[in-house]
mmCIF file of C-alpha atoms in Angstrom:
data_model
loop_
_atom_site.group_PDB
_atom_site.id
_atom_site.type_symbol
_atom_site.label_atom_id
_atom_site.label_comp_id
_atom_site.label_asym_id
_atom_site.label_seq_id
_atom_site.Cartn_x
_atom_site.Cartn_y
_atom_site.Cartn_z
ATOM 1 C CA MET A 17 -11.109 -12.872 -33.341
ATOM 2 C CA PHE A 18 -10.802 -15.432 -30.140
ATOM 3 C CA GLY A 19 -6.897 -14.260 -30.280
ATOM 4 C CA SER A 20 -7.422 -10.612 -30.236
ATOM 5 C CA TRP A 21 -10.137 -11.376 -27.156
ATOM 6 C CA VAL A 22 -7.225 -13.347 -25.664
ATOM 7 C CA ARG A 23 -4.504 -10.782 -26.181
ATOM 8 C CA VAL A 24 -7.104 -8.203 -24.517
ATOM 9 C CA ARG A 25 -7.652 -10.139 -20.686
ATOM 10 C CA LEU A 26 -4.295 -10.555 -20.854
ATOM 11 C CA LEU A 27 -3.438 -7.176 -20.918
ATOM 12 C CA ASP A 28 -6.239 -6.412 -18.751
ATOM 13 C CA SER A 29 -4.422 -8.866 -16.354
ATOM 14 C CA PHE A 30 -1.230 -7.454 -16.409
ATOM 15 C CA ILE A 31 -2.583 -3.901 -15.888
ATOM 16 C CA LYS A 32 -4.365 -5.191 -12.323
ATOM 17 C CA PHE A 33 -1.228 -6.388 -11.245
ATOM 18 C CA LEU A 34 0.855 -3.904 -11.696
ATOM 19 C CA GLU A 35 -1.859 -1.589 -9.691
ATOM 20 C CA ALA A 36 -2.235 -3.942 -7.382
ATOM 21 C CA PHE A 37 2.244 -3.768 -6.721
ATOM 22 C CA ARG A 38 1.816 -0.389 -5.976
ATOM 23 C CA HIS A 39 0.197 -1.189 -2.386
ATOM 24 C CA ILE A 40 3.951 -2.459 -1.456
ATOM 25 C CA PHE A 41 5.119 0.797 -2.034
ATOM 26 C CA GLN A 42 3.243 2.827 0.806
ATOM 27 C CA GLU A 43 4.620 3.831 4.058
ATOM 28 C CA LYS A 44 4.219 1.184 6.280
ATOM 29 C CA SER A 45 3.304 2.767 10.012
ATOM 30 C CA THR A 46 4.827 0.490 13.610
ATOM 31 C CA PHE A 47 4.150 1.208 17.019
ATOM 32 C CA SER A 48 7.226 0.105 18.207
ATOM 33 C CA ILE A 49 10.858 0.395 16.809
ATOM 34 C CA SER A 50 11.932 -3.597 16.685
ATOM 35 C CA ASP A 51 8.637 -3.508 14.041
ATOM 36 C CA ASN A 52 9.830 -0.819 12.348
ATOM 37 C CA HIS A 53 12.971 -2.641 11.332
ATOM 38 C CA LEU A 54 11.569 -5.590 9.893
ATOM 39 C CA ILE A 55 8.915 -4.177 8.269
ATOM 40 C CA LEU A 56 11.248 -2.289 6.469
ATOM 41 C CA SER A 57 13.845 -5.068 5.288
ATOM 42 C CA ARG A 58 10.704 -7.078 4.381
ATOM 43 C CA GLN A 59 9.223 -4.169 2.183
ATOM 44 C CA GLY A 60 12.364 -3.252 0.941
ATOM 45 C CA THR A 61 13.311 -6.960 -0.365
ATOM 46 C CA GLN A 62 9.799 -7.052 -1.881
ATOM 47 C CA ILE A 63 10.455 -3.737 -3.499
ATOM 48 C CA GLN A 64 13.812 -5.204 -4.874
ATOM 49 C CA THR A 65 11.555 -8.430 -5.857
ATOM 50 C CA ILE A 66 9.142 -6.140 -7.928
ATOM 51 C CA LEU A 67 11.624 -3.739 -9.828
ATOM 52 C CA THR A 68 13.690 -6.774 -11.032
ATOM 53 C CA ALA A 69 10.959 -8.434 -12.280
ATOM 54 C CA ILE A 70 9.768 -5.269 -14.197
ATOM 55 C CA ARG A 71 12.839 -5.097 -15.377
ATOM 56 C CA HIS A 72 12.728 -8.584 -16.841
ATOM 57 C CA LEU A 73 9.454 -8.064 -17.966
ATOM 58 C CA THR A 74 10.441 -5.058 -20.102
ATOM 59 C CA ASN A 75 13.214 -6.841 -21.642
ATOM 60 C CA HIS A 76 11.661 -10.076 -22.586
ATOM 61 C CA SER A 77 7.904 -8.910 -24.014
ATOM 62 C CA LYS A 78 7.108 -10.060 -27.200
ATOM 63 C CA ASN A 79 7.156 -7.754 -29.814
ATOM 64 C CA GLU A 80 2.648 -7.471 -29.944
ATOM 65 C CA PHE A 81 2.418 -6.640 -25.986
ATOM 66 C CA LYS A 82 5.925 -4.584 -26.282
ATOM 67 C CA ASP A 83 4.423 -1.213 -26.677
ATOM 68 C CA GLU A 84 1.509 -1.715 -23.996
ATOM 69 C CA VAL A 85 4.154 -3.083 -21.445
ATOM 70 C CA TRP A 86 6.406 -0.578 -21.812
ATOM 71 C CA ALA A 87 3.902 2.394 -21.283
ATOM 72 C CA ARG A 88 2.491 0.450 -18.458
ATOM 73 C CA CYS A 89 5.853 -0.132 -16.781
ATOM 74 C CA LEU A 90 7.089 3.150 -17.208
ATOM 75 C CA LEU A 91 3.803 4.669 -15.648
ATOM 76 C CA PHE A 92 4.356 2.272 -12.807
ATOM 77 C CA LEU A 93 7.853 3.141 -12.373
ATOM 78 C CA LEU A 94 7.133 7.054 -12.283
ATOM 79 C CA ASN A 95 4.093 6.528 -10.001
ATOM 80 C CA VAL A 96 5.723 4.681 -7.522
ATOM 81 C CA ASN A 97 8.695 6.751 -7.286
ATOM 82 C CA ASP A 98 6.408 9.926 -6.609
ATOM 83 C CA GLN A 99 4.789 7.755 -3.664
ATOM 84 C CA LEU A 100 8.465 7.461 -2.206
ATOM 85 C CA ILE A 101 10.881 9.517 -2.871
ATOM 86 C CA THR A 102 9.589 13.265 -3.406
ATOM 87 C CA ILE A 103 8.964 15.701 -0.726
ATOM 88 C CA GLY A 104 6.942 15.304 1.439
ATOM 89 C CA CYS A 105 6.342 11.826 0.821
ATOM 90 C CA CYS A 106 9.609 10.648 1.918
ATOM 91 C CA LYS A 107 9.530 11.993 5.723
ATOM 92 C CA SER A 108 12.741 11.107 7.304
ATOM 93 C CA GLN A 109 16.032 8.970 7.001
ATOM 94 C CA GLU A 110 14.210 6.119 8.105
ATOM 95 C CA SER A 111 11.486 6.101 6.040
ATOM 96 C CA ILE A 112 11.338 3.318 3.077
ATOM 97 C CA GLY A 113 11.612 6.034 0.423
ATOM 98 C CA TYR A 114 14.869 7.362 1.573
ATOM 99 C CA LEU A 115 16.619 3.279 1.993
ATOM 100 C CA MET A 116 15.471 2.408 -1.312
ATOM 101 C CA ALA A 117 15.535 5.722 -3.253
ATOM 102 C CA LYS A 118 18.938 4.072 -4.776
ATOM 103 C CA ASP A 119 16.996 1.518 -6.086
ATOM 104 C CA LEU A 120 13.773 3.613 -7.444
ATOM 105 C CA CYS A 121 15.936 5.679 -9.031
ATOM 106 C CA GLN A 122 17.939 3.455 -10.919
ATOM 107 C CA ASN A 123 15.164 1.311 -12.154
ATOM 108 C CA LEU A 124 13.755 4.113 -13.667
ATOM 109 C CA PHE A 125 16.329 6.012 -15.758
ATOM 110 C CA ASP A 126 17.920 2.701 -16.624
ATOM 111 C CA CYS A 127 14.323 1.342 -17.969
ATOM 112 C CA TRP A 128 13.618 5.204 -19.597
ATOM 113 C CA LEU A 129 17.125 5.029 -21.082
ATOM 114 C CA LYS A 130 16.214 1.685 -22.633
ATOM 115 C CA ALA A 131 13.066 2.948 -24.144
ATOM 116 C CA SER A 132 14.164 6.123 -25.336
ATOM 117 C CA LEU A 133 16.944 4.728 -27.303
ATOM 118 C CA ASN A 134 14.147 2.091 -28.641
ATOM 119 C CA ASP A 135 11.531 4.148 -29.320
ATOM 120 C CA CYS A 136 9.184 2.587 -26.588
ATOM 121 C CA ILE A 137 8.252 5.921 -25.051
ATOM 122 C CA PRO A 138 4.455 6.081 -26.062
ATOM 123 C CA SER A 139 4.208 10.159 -26.358
ATOM 124 C CA PRO A 140 6.321 13.203 -25.774
ATOM 125 C CA ALA A 141 4.190 13.747 -22.708
ATOM 126 C CA TYR A 142 5.782 11.133 -20.587
ATOM 127 C CA TRP A 143 8.830 13.485 -21.116
ATOM 128 C CA THR A 144 6.849 16.141 -19.890
ATOM 129 C CA THR A 145 5.647 13.613 -16.580
ATOM 130 C CA PHE A 146 9.261 12.194 -16.119
ATOM 131 C CA SER A 147 10.127 16.026 -15.794
ATOM 132 C CA CYS A 148 7.514 16.791 -13.299
ATOM 133 C CA LEU A 149 8.495 14.072 -11.061
ATOM 134 C CA SER A 150 11.842 15.483 -11.415
ATOM 135 C CA ASN A 151 11.003 18.817 -9.864
ATOM 136 C CA LYS A 152 9.606 16.978 -6.915
ATOM 137 C CA CYS A 153 13.004 15.127 -6.427
ATOM 138 C CA GLY A 154 15.479 17.746 -5.252
ATOM 139 C CA ALA A 155 15.660 16.361 -1.922
ATOM 140 C CA GLN A 156 16.846 12.833 -3.288
ATOM 141 C CA ILE A 157 20.377 13.185 -4.162
ATOM 142 C CA GLN A 158 20.791 9.568 -5.541
ATOM 143 C CA PHE A 159 17.997 10.999 -8.380
ATOM 144 C CA ILE A 160 20.638 13.400 -9.224
ATOM 145 C CA GLU A 161 22.808 11.173 -9.217
ATOM 146 C CA CYS A 162 21.103 8.874 -11.752
ATOM 147 C CA TRP A 163 20.749 11.964 -13.873
ATOM 148 C CA ALA A 164 24.195 12.896 -13.834
ATOM 149 C CA ASN A 165 25.033 9.547 -14.729
ATOM 150 C CA SER A 166 22.556 9.271 -17.566
ATOM 151 C CA ILE A 167 23.214 12.379 -19.415
ATOM 152 C CA LEU A 168 27.387 11.737 -19.149
ATOM 153 C CA HIS A 169 27.262 8.073 -20.040
ATOM 154 C CA SER A 170 25.164 9.684 -23.352
ATOM 155 C CA THR A 171 26.710 12.563 -24.035
ATOM 156 C CA SER A 172 30.002 10.459 -24.429
ATOM 157 C CA LEU A 173 28.329 8.242 -26.964
ATOM 158 C CA LEU A 174 26.572 11.324 -28.646
ATOM 159 C CA LEU A 175 30.464 12.461 -29.161
ATOM 160 C CA LYS A 176 32.029 9.476 -29.879
ATOM 161 C CA HIS A 177 29.955 9.064 -32.867
ATOM 162 C CA LEU A 178 29.839 12.645 -34.254
ATOM 163 C CA PHE A 179 33.395 12.522 -34.303
ATOM 164 C CA GLY A 180 33.903 9.525 -36.218
ATOM 165 C CA GLN A 181 35.887 6.693 -35.838
ATOM 166 C CA GLN A 182 38.900 8.328 -34.723
ATOM 167 C CA GLN A 183 36.956 9.414 -31.563
ATOM 168 C CA GLN A 184 35.163 6.181 -31.061
ATOM 169 C CA MET A 185 38.803 4.079 -30.968
ATOM 170 C CA GLU A 186 39.897 6.210 -28.564
ATOM 171 C CA VAL A 187 36.831 6.075 -26.286
ATOM 172 C CA GLN A 188 37.403 1.905 -26.898
ATOM 173 C CA GLU A 189 41.177 2.675 -25.936
ATOM 174 C CA GLU A 190 40.195 3.837 -22.656
ATOM 175 C CA ASN A 191 38.320 1.021 -21.437
ATOM 176 C CA VAL A 192 34.693 2.662 -21.271
ATOM 177 C CA VAL A 193 32.084 1.175 -19.916
ATOM 178 C CA PHE A 194 28.866 2.859 -20.707
ATOM 179 C CA ASP A 195 26.798 1.642 -17.902
ATOM 180 C CA ASP A 196 26.419 -1.438 -15.610
ATOM 181 C CA ASP A 197 23.233 -2.971 -17.668
ATOM 182 C CA ASN A 198 25.340 -2.520 -21.076
ATOM 183 C CA ILE A 199 22.132 -0.106 -22.322
ATOM 184 C CA PHE A 200 24.202 2.347 -24.025
ATOM 185 C CA GLY A 201 26.638 -0.244 -25.082
ATOM 186 C CA GLN A 202 23.771 -2.136 -26.855
ATOM 187 C CA PHE A 203 22.342 0.907 -28.755
ATOM 188 C CA SER A 204 26.019 1.833 -29.830
ATOM 189 C CA SER A 205 26.349 -1.391 -31.558
ATOM 190 C CA THR A 206 23.514 -1.041 -33.150
ATOM 191 C CA LEU A 207 24.783 2.534 -34.914
ATOM 192 C CA PRO A 208 27.191 1.890 -37.528
ATOM 193 C CA SER A 209 24.253 -0.262 -39.491
ATOM 194 C CA ASN A 210 21.892 2.593 -38.611
ATOM 195 C CA PRO A 211 22.950 5.590 -38.935
ATOM 196 C CA GLU A 212 19.912 7.295 -38.874
ATOM 197 C CA ARG A 213 19.473 6.398 -34.866
ATOM 198 C CA ILE A 214 22.240 8.906 -34.021
ATOM 199 C CA SER A 215 18.867 11.408 -34.053
ATOM 200 C CA THR A 216 17.186 9.001 -31.315
ATOM 201 C CA LEU A 217 20.307 9.480 -29.162
ATOM 202 C CA LYS A 218 20.029 13.195 -29.985
ATOM 203 C CA ASN A 219 16.589 14.084 -28.754
ATOM 204 C CA VAL A 220 17.256 11.289 -25.692
ATOM 205 C CA TRP A 221 20.704 13.604 -24.788
ATOM 206 C CA LEU A 222 18.449 16.570 -25.446
ATOM 207 C CA ASN A 223 15.383 15.337 -23.650
ATOM 208 C CA LEU A 224 17.976 14.497 -20.427
ATOM 209 C CA PHE A 225 19.366 17.816 -20.920
ATOM 210 C CA ILE A 226 16.449 20.224 -20.216
ATOM 211 C CA LEU A 227 14.847 17.674 -17.775
ATOM 212 C CA LEU A 228 15.723 19.148 -14.493
ATOM 213 C CA GLY A 229 15.453 22.825 -15.588
ATOM 214 C CA ARG A 230 17.555 25.828 -14.811
ATOM 215 C CA PRO A 231 19.435 24.643 -11.640
ATOM 216 C CA THR A 232 18.611 27.517 -9.719
ATOM 217 C CA LYS A 233 14.480 27.214 -10.168
ATOM 218 C CA PHE A 234 15.303 23.808 -9.728
ATOM 219 C CA ILE A 235 16.397 24.197 -6.288
ATOM 220 C CA GLU A 236 14.031 27.117 -5.435
ATOM 221 C CA GLN A 237 11.133 25.157 -6.987
ATOM 222 C CA ALA A 238 12.728 22.254 -4.163
ATOM 223 C CA LEU A 239 12.753 24.849 -1.386
ATOM 224 C CA ALA A 240 9.340 26.051 -2.039
ATOM 225 C CA LEU A 241 7.680 22.364 -2.048
ATOM 226 C CA LEU A 242 9.692 21.888 1.530
ATOM 227 C CA ALA A 243 8.264 25.315 3.171
ATOM 228 C CA GLU A 244 4.803 23.647 1.947
ATOM 229 C CA LYS A 245 5.153 20.163 3.298
ATOM 230 C CA SER A 246 6.986 21.339 6.496
ATOM 231 C CA CYS A 247 3.729 20.797 8.428
ATOM 232 C CA GLN A 248 4.316 17.101 7.994
ATOM 233 C CA LEU A 249 7.569 16.875 8.757
ATOM 234 C CA SER A 250 9.733 16.921 11.804
ATOM 235 C CA SER A 251 12.118 19.866 12.564
ATOM 236 C CA THR A 252 15.584 17.507 11.976
ATOM 237 C CA SER A 253 14.081 15.724 8.806
ATOM 238 C CA ILE A 254 13.680 20.049 7.434
ATOM 239 C CA ASN A 255 16.708 20.163 8.249
ATOM 240 C CA PHE A 256 18.180 17.516 6.899
ATOM 241 C CA PHE A 257 16.263 17.957 3.790
ATOM 242 C CA VAL A 258 17.668 21.410 3.653
ATOM 243 C CA GLU A 259 20.632 20.371 3.602
ATOM 244 C CA GLN A 260 20.347 17.513 0.648
ATOM 245 C CA ILE A 261 18.384 20.065 -1.340
ATOM 246 C CA ASN A 262 22.291 22.216 -1.015
ATOM 247 C CA LEU A 263 23.918 19.363 -1.973
ATOM 248 C CA SER A 264 21.733 18.674 -5.070
ATOM 249 C CA PHE A 265 22.267 21.899 -6.825
ATOM 250 C CA PHE A 266 26.103 21.683 -5.659
ATOM 251 C CA LEU A 267 25.844 17.887 -7.772
ATOM 252 C CA ILE A 268 23.950 19.277 -10.833
ATOM 253 C CA ILE A 269 26.598 22.041 -11.227
ATOM 254 C CA PHE A 270 29.486 19.722 -10.993
ATOM 255 C CA GLY A 271 26.995 17.266 -13.584
ATOM 256 C CA LEU A 272 27.047 20.213 -15.912
ATOM 257 C CA LYS A 273 29.958 21.303 -15.411
ATOM 258 C CA LYS A 274 31.455 17.488 -16.723
ATOM 259 C CA ILE A 275 29.522 17.763 -19.766
ATOM 260 C CA VAL A 276 31.243 20.701 -20.802
ATOM 261 C CA ASP A 277 34.906 19.130 -20.062
ATOM 262 C CA LEU A 278 33.690 16.202 -22.790
ATOM 263 C CA PHE A 279 32.597 18.422 -25.290
ATOM 264 C CA PHE A 280 36.379 20.066 -24.887
ATOM 265 C CA GLY A 281 37.851 16.635 -24.576
ATOM 266 C CA ASP A 282 38.801 16.234 -21.028
ATOM 267 C CA ASP A 283 39.647 13.579 -19.419
ATOM 268 C CA ILE A 284 36.945 12.173 -16.663
ATOM 269 C CA LEU A 285 35.566 10.199 -14.997
ATOM 270 C CA LEU A 286 32.102 9.357 -16.198
ATOM 271 C CA ASP A 287 30.821 7.348 -12.859
ATOM 272 C CA PHE A 288 29.411 9.780 -11.174
ATOM 273 C CA ASN A 289 30.144 8.455 -7.594
ATOM 274 C CA GLU A 290 31.108 11.368 -5.836
ATOM 275 C CA SER A 291 28.996 13.018 -3.765
ATOM 276 C CA GLU A 292 30.735 12.059 -0.420
ATOM 277 C CA GLU A 293 33.813 13.617 -2.006
ATOM 278 C CA LEU A 294 31.989 16.962 -3.397
ATOM 279 C CA HIS A 295 29.888 17.259 0.201
ATOM 280 C CA SER A 296 33.322 17.359 1.814
ATOM 281 C CA LEU A 297 34.659 20.385 -0.452
ATOM 282 C CA TRP A 298 31.709 21.871 -0.504
ATOM 283 C CA LEU A 299 31.456 21.924 3.741
ATOM 284 C CA GLU A 300 35.365 23.345 3.861
ATOM 285 C CA ALA A 301 34.235 25.641 1.285
ATOM 286 C CA ALA A 302 31.398 27.259 3.787
ATOM 287 C CA LEU A 303 34.122 27.057 6.942
ATOM 288 C CA VAL A 304 37.225 28.882 5.184
ATOM 289 C CA ASN A 305 35.360 31.310 2.884
ATOM 290 C CA ASN A 306 35.313 34.711 4.208
ATOM 291 C CA ALA A 307 31.769 36.312 4.108
ATOM 292 C CA SER A 308 33.024 40.020 3.633
ATOM 293 C CA ASN A 309 33.802 38.748 0.214
ATOM 294 C CA ILE A 310 30.085 37.976 -0.614
ATOM 295 C CA LYS A 311 27.752 40.455 -1.640
ATOM 296 C CA GLN A 312 24.043 39.688 -1.609
ATOM 297 C CA GLU A 313 22.411 40.820 -4.836
ATOM 298 C CA GLN A 314 18.902 40.784 -2.902
ATOM 299 C CA ARG A 315 17.495 40.793 0.323
ATOM 300 C CA LEU A 316 15.925 37.785 1.395
ATOM 301 C CA THR A 317 12.904 37.584 4.244
ATOM 302 C CA SER A 318 14.633 35.477 6.830
ATOM 303 C CA SER A 319 12.763 32.273 6.521
ATOM 304 C CA ASP A 320 14.026 32.008 2.899
ATOM 305 C CA TYR A 321 17.337 32.979 3.990
ATOM 306 C CA GLN A 322 17.362 30.371 6.671
ATOM 307 C CA MET A 323 16.587 27.904 4.337
ATOM 308 C CA MET A 324 18.919 28.736 1.361
ATOM 309 C CA THR A 325 22.223 29.591 3.357
ATOM 310 C CA VAL A 326 24.345 27.328 5.391
ATOM 311 C CA THR A 327 26.412 28.593 8.361
ATOM 312 C CA SER A 328 30.185 29.435 7.316
ATOM 313 C CA ASN A 329 32.661 30.297 10.447
ATOM 314 C CA ASN A 330 35.633 32.249 9.883
ATOM 315 C CA ASN A 331 39.383 32.842 11.225
ATOM 316 C CA THR A 332 38.212 34.988 14.112
ATOM 317 C CA ASP A 333 35.140 32.382 15.130
ATOM 318 C CA THR A 334 32.337 34.722 13.332
ATOM 319 C CA ASN A 335 29.274 32.742 12.270
ATOM 320 C CA THR A 336 28.163 34.129 8.931
ATOM 321 C CA GLU A 337 26.082 32.584 6.127
ATOM 322 C CA MET A 338 26.477 31.924 2.264
ATOM 323 C CA THR A 339 24.260 30.172 -0.105
ATOM 324 C CA ALA A 340 24.410 26.891 -1.755
ATOM 325 C CA ILE A 341 25.065 28.980 -5.198
ATOM 326 C CA GLN A 342 28.029 31.157 -4.338
ATOM 327 C CA ILE A 343 30.011 28.160 -2.112
ATOM 328 C CA SER A 344 29.283 25.678 -5.071
ATOM 329 C CA GLY A 345 30.831 28.475 -7.742
ATOM 330 C CA GLN A 346 33.594 29.418 -5.557
ATOM 331 C CA VAL A 347 34.815 25.574 -4.697
ATOM 332 C CA LEU A 348 33.866 25.276 -8.746
ATOM 333 C CA ALA A 349 36.399 28.408 -9.406
ATOM 334 C CA SER A 350 38.972 27.193 -7.039
ATOM 335 C CA GLN A 351 38.963 23.664 -9.087
ATOM 336 C CA HIS A 352 39.540 25.131 -12.239
ATOM 337 C CA ILE A 353 42.587 27.529 -11.028
ATOM 338 C CA ILE A 354 43.985 24.782 -9.538
ATOM 339 C CA ASN A 355 43.764 23.025 -12.852
#
């Protein structure tokens, strides 16, 4: 009886601590640039410390507290990402959400994958909540990169065990590292003795694959949300986030292309750290493409057209506009022809 009371008190204190920490993940308002830099630096350090503590806590919690710890920590990570990196909450490139987006997204995906692979996700509703958060992160390139890394590594691991020992040896010879924290590596080591866990991996892969939904709809939702929050943002920030949303679509398509390449047995780099390279290709395509080869399937309103297109100069210095979807398709098609 006493032990049960102590357990309840400990969990209650743990929940209160997590809720108190959420205050640190709030945007801080300042009146001077010098104060702003100092506050951002201190807040960034505090956020990193808390995220590190969360990872340590989930990795070393006792079995009797494990389910509750995972459930509360995952909700905490979802909430703080929602507070800082979603469209409307992240208001500029100088905001703490944009500066800490990489750490926030990486910790969320790493903890989520580890929980999923070890059957520590409390209910399917958590995946639904994660998907809702994803729909609000279309302007965060780091979020798309983390998603692409996760789905690519899980695809590689899935294929490795579906195609047997020979495929496994080939992967080992290529020295593929599944991720920095060895999340997939730890899970992979348990598969030979527990082959039934392959179904867990399949479920994780499927949930990751459908996390963002259809790429076109994902981008449409991001643009609609940005338009809704535009009254809270400066014109410079709006233009920047429109560019980020367009680039997000490009990265999603390229990530899906890599998945297809994996299924066909092509040699690819699993690390998805190509944002600058892909952005350069995308902008290059926008500059050299001739607008006369582009046919609009439907007439867009002037406001939608401005948000969904990028400017392109042809050889005669005539300014033209192309949608991000068309540019992405042309660049990927050109890469396919070259390969």
